[in-house]
Short mmCIF file of C-alpha atoms in Angstrom, two decimals:
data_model
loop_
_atom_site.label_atom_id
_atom_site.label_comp_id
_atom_site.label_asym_id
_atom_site.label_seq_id
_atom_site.Cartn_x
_atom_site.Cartn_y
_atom_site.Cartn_z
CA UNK G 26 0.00 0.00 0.00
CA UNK G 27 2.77 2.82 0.62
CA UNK G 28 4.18 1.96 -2.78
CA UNK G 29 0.47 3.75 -4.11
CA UNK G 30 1.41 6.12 -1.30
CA UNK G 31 5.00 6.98 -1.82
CA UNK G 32 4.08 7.39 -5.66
CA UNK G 33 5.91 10.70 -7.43
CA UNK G 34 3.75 10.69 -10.15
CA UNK G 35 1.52 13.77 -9.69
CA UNK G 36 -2.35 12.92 -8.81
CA UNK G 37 -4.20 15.26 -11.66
CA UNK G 38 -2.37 12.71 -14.09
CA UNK G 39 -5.41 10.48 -15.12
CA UNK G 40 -2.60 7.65 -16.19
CA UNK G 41 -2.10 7.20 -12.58
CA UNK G 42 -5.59 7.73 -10.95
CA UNK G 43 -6.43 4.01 -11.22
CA UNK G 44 -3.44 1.63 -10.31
CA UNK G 45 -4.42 -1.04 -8.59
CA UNK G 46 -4.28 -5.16 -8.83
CA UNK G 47 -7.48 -7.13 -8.27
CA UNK G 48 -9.31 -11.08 -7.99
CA UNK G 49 -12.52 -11.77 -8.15
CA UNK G 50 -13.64 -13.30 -4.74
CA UNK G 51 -17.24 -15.01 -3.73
CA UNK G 52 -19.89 -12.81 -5.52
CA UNK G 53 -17.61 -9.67 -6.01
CA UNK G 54 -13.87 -8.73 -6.44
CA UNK G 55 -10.97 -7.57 -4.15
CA UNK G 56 -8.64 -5.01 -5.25
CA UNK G 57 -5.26 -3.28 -3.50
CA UNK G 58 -3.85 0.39 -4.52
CA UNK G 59 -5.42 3.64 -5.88
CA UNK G 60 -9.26 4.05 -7.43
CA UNK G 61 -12.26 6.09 -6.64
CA UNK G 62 -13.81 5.53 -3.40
CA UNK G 63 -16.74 4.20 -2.50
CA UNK G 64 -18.23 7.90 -1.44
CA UNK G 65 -17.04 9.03 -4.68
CA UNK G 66 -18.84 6.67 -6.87
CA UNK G 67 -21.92 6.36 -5.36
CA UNK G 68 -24.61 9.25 -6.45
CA UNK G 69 -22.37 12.12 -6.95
CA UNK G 70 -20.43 12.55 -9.51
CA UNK G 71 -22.41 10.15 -11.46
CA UNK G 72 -25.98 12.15 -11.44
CA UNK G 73 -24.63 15.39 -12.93
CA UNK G 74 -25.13 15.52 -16.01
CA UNK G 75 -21.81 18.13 -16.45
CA UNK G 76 -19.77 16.36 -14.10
CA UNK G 77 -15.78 17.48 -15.63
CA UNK G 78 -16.85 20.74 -17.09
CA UNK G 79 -17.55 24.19 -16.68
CA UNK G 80 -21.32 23.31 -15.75
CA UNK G 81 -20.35 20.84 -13.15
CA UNK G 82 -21.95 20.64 -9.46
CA UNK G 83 -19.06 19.51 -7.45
CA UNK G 84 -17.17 22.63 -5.90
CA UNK G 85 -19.70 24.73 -7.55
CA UNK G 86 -22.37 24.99 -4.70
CA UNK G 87 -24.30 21.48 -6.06
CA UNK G 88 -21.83 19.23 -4.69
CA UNK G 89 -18.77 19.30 -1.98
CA UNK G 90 -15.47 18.36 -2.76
CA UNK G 91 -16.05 15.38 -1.21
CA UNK G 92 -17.07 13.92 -4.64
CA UNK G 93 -13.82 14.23 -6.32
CA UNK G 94 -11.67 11.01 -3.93
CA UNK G 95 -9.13 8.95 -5.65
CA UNK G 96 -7.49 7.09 -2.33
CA UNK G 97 -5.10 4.10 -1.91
CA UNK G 98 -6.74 1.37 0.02
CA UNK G 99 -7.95 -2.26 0.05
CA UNK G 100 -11.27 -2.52 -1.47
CA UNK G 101 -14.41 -5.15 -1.76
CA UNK G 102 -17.58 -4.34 -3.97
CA UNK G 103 -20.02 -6.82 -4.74
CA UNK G 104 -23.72 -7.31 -5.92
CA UNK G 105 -26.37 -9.65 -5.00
CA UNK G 106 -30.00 -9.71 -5.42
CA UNK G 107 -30.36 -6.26 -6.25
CA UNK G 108 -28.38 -4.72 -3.71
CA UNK G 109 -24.76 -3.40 -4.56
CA UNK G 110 -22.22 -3.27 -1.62
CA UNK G 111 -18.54 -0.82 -2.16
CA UNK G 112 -16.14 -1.14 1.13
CA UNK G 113 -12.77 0.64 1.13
CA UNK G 114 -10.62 0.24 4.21
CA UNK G 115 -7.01 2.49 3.96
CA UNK G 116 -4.61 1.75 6.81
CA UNK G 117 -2.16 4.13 9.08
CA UNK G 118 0.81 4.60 7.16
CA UNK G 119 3.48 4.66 9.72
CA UNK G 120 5.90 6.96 8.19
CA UNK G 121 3.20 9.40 7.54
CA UNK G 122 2.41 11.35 10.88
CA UNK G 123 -0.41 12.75 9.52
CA UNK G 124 -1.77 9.40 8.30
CA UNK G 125 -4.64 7.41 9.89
CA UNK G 126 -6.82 4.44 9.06
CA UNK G 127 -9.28 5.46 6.71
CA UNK G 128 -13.46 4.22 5.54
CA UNK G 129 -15.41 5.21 2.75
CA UNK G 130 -18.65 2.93 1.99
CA UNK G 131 -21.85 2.49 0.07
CA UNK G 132 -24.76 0.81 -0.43
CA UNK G 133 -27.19 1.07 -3.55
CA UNK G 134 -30.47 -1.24 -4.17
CA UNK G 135 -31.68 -1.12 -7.53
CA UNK G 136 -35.47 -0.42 -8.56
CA UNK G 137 -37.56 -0.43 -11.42
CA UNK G 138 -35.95 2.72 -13.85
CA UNK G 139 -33.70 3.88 -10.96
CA UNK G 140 -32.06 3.25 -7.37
CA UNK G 141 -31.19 4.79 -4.02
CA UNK G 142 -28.32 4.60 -1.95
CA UNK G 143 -26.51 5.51 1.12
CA UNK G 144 -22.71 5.92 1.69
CA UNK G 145 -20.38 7.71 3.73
CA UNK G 146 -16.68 8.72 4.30
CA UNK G 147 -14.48 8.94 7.04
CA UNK G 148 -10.73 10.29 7.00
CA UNK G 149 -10.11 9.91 3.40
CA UNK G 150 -9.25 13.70 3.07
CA UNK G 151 -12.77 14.11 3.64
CA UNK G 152 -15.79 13.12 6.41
CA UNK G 153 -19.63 12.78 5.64
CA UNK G 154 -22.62 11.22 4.75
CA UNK G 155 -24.94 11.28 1.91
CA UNK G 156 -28.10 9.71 0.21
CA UNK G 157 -29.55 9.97 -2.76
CA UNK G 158 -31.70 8.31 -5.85
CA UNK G 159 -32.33 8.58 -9.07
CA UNK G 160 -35.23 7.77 -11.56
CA UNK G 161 -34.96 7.08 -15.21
CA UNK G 162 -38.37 7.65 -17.50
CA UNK G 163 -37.09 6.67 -21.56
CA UNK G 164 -34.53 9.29 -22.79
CA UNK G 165 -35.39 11.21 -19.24
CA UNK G 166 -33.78 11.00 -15.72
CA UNK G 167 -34.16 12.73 -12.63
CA UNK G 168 -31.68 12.42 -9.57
CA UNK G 169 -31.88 13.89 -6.30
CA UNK G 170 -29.19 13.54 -3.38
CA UNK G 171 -28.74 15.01 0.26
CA UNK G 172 -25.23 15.66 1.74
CA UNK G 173 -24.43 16.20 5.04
CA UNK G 174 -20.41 17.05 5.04
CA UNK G 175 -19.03 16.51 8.33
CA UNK G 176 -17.85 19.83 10.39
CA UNK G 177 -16.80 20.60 13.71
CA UNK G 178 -17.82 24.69 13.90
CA UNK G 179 -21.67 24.18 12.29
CA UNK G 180 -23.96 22.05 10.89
CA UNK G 181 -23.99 22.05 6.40
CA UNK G 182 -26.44 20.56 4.56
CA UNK G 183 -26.52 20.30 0.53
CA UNK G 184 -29.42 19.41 -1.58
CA UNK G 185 -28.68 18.62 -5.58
CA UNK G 186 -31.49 18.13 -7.63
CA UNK G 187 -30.31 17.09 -11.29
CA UNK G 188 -32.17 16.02 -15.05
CA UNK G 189 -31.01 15.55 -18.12
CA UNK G 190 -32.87 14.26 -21.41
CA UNK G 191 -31.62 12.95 -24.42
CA UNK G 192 -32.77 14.09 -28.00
CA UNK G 193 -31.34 14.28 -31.57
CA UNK G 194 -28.05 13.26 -30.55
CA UNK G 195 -27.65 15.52 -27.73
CA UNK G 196 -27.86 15.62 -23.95
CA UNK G 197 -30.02 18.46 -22.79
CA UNK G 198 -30.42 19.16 -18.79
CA UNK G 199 -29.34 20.90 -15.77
CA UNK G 200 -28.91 20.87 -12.05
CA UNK G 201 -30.21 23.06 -8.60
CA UNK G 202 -28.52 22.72 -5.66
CA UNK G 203 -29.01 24.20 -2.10
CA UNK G 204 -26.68 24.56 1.16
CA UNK G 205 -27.29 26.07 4.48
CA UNK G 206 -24.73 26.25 7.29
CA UNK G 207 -25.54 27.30 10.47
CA UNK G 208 -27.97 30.19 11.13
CA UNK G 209 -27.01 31.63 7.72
CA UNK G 210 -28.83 31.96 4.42
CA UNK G 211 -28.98 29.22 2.11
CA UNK G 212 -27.10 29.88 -0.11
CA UNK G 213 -28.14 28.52 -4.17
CA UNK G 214 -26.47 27.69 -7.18
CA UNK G 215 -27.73 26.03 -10.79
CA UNK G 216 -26.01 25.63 -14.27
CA UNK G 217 -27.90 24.16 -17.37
CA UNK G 218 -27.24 23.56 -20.93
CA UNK G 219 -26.69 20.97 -23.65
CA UNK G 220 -23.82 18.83 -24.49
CA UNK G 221 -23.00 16.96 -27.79
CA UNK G 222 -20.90 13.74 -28.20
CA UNK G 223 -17.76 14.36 -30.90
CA UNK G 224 -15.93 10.97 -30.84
CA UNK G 225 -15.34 8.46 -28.02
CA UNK G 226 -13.32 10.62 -25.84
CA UNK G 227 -14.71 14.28 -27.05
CA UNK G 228 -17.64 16.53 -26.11
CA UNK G 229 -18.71 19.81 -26.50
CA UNK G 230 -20.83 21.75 -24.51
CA UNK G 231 -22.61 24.88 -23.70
CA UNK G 232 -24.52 26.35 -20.89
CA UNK G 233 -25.91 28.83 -18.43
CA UNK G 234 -24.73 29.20 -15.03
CA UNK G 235 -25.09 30.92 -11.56
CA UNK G 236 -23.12 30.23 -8.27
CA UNK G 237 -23.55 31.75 -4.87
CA UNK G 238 -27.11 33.37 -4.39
CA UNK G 239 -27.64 33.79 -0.72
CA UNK G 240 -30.85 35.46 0.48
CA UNK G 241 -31.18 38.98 -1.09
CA UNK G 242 -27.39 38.92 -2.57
CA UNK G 243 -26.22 38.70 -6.10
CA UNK G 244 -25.13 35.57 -7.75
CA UNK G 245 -22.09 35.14 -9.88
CA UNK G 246 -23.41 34.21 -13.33
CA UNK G 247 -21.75 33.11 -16.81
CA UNK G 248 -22.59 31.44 -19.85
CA UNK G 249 -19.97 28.82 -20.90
CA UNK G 250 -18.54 27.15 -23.77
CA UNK G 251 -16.39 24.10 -23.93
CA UNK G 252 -15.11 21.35 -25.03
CA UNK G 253 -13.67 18.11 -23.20
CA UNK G 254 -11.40 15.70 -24.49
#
């Protein structure tokens, strides 16, 4: 495990964001080294439909930081009658003074056109819980989810609310998303747009977006253009 620790190669380099060895084992798999974690890839990331753009959520008032967690550990996912289980365990590195054992978790149970799940984090860089669902209707999906990142000063809460539809080749839809901390004013943020597949790796995109409204103050707004690649 300190090998995935002690690595020089720089984290932002997507060559080395998943490097891990794996078996399968009963009715999932076992794997050792660096991947997403469990919080990370449960809900999330994974119900906005700009995730990796200028649109996105996460970091954007939608969704916390907390959603972007590549971490070294020893990991166990499986799925069985429906339900599908993602355990990752990271242990105290003793060189690392800093370092301590480590759990991220989730749980997911499919239904008809959708699921819900529940998972949570603890000491991987970041600490909280979260739950969430999401419904799929033909070319149309909806997807809610609740955060509650963990905090030692005041009590946060974030609510994302996310759609997207599909239609003549192109991905049309948007998010909402709500926190409150304390006593203070919620404070509200959205983005919506369209996207368009270019190629198996390439997108283009372009959107509408406003961060930061609390009560009665003004929002930062933009429209954006992009591409990703």
């Amino acid at each position: 495990l300190n090998h995935f620790k002690n690595s020089k190669e720089p984290e932002g380099n997507p060559q080395f964001r998943d490097v891990y060895a794996g078996m399968k084992m009963g009715p999932g798999s076992l794997k050792l080294g660096r991947s997403s974690s469990a919080y990370k890839t449960a809900g999330g990331v994974k119900y906005d439909p700009f995730v990796a753009t200028g649109l996105q959520a996460r970091g954007n008032g939608g969704q916390s930081t907390g959603q972007n967690g590549y971490i070294e550990a020893i990991g166990y996912s499986a799925k069985m009658a429906g339900v599908k289980v993602n355990v990752n365990y990271g242990l105290d590195d003793p060189d690392d003074a800093t370092s301590d054992t480590a759990l991220s978790a989730s749980v997911a149970y499919g239904i008809a056109g959708g699921e819900v799940f529940f998972a949570m984090s603890d000491n991987f860089g970041y600490t909280g819980n979260k739950v969430g669902g999401k419904y799929a209707m033909g070319d149309t999906s909806l997807r809610v989810q609740i955060e509650l990142p963990d905090s030692d000063s005041h009590d946060t809460q974030m609510v994302f609310v996310g759609a997207e539809h599909k239609i003549a080749g192109m991905t049309v839809g948007g998010w909402f998303g709500m926190s409150t901390t304390g006593d203070a004013d919620a404070v509200t943020s959205m983005a919506f747009g369209a996207k368009k597949s270019m190629g198996k790796k390439t997108s283009a995109y372009a959107g509408f977006k406003s961060e930061g409204a609390a009560g009665d103050g003004d929002a930062t707004t933009a429209l954006v253009v992009g591409m990703r690649t």
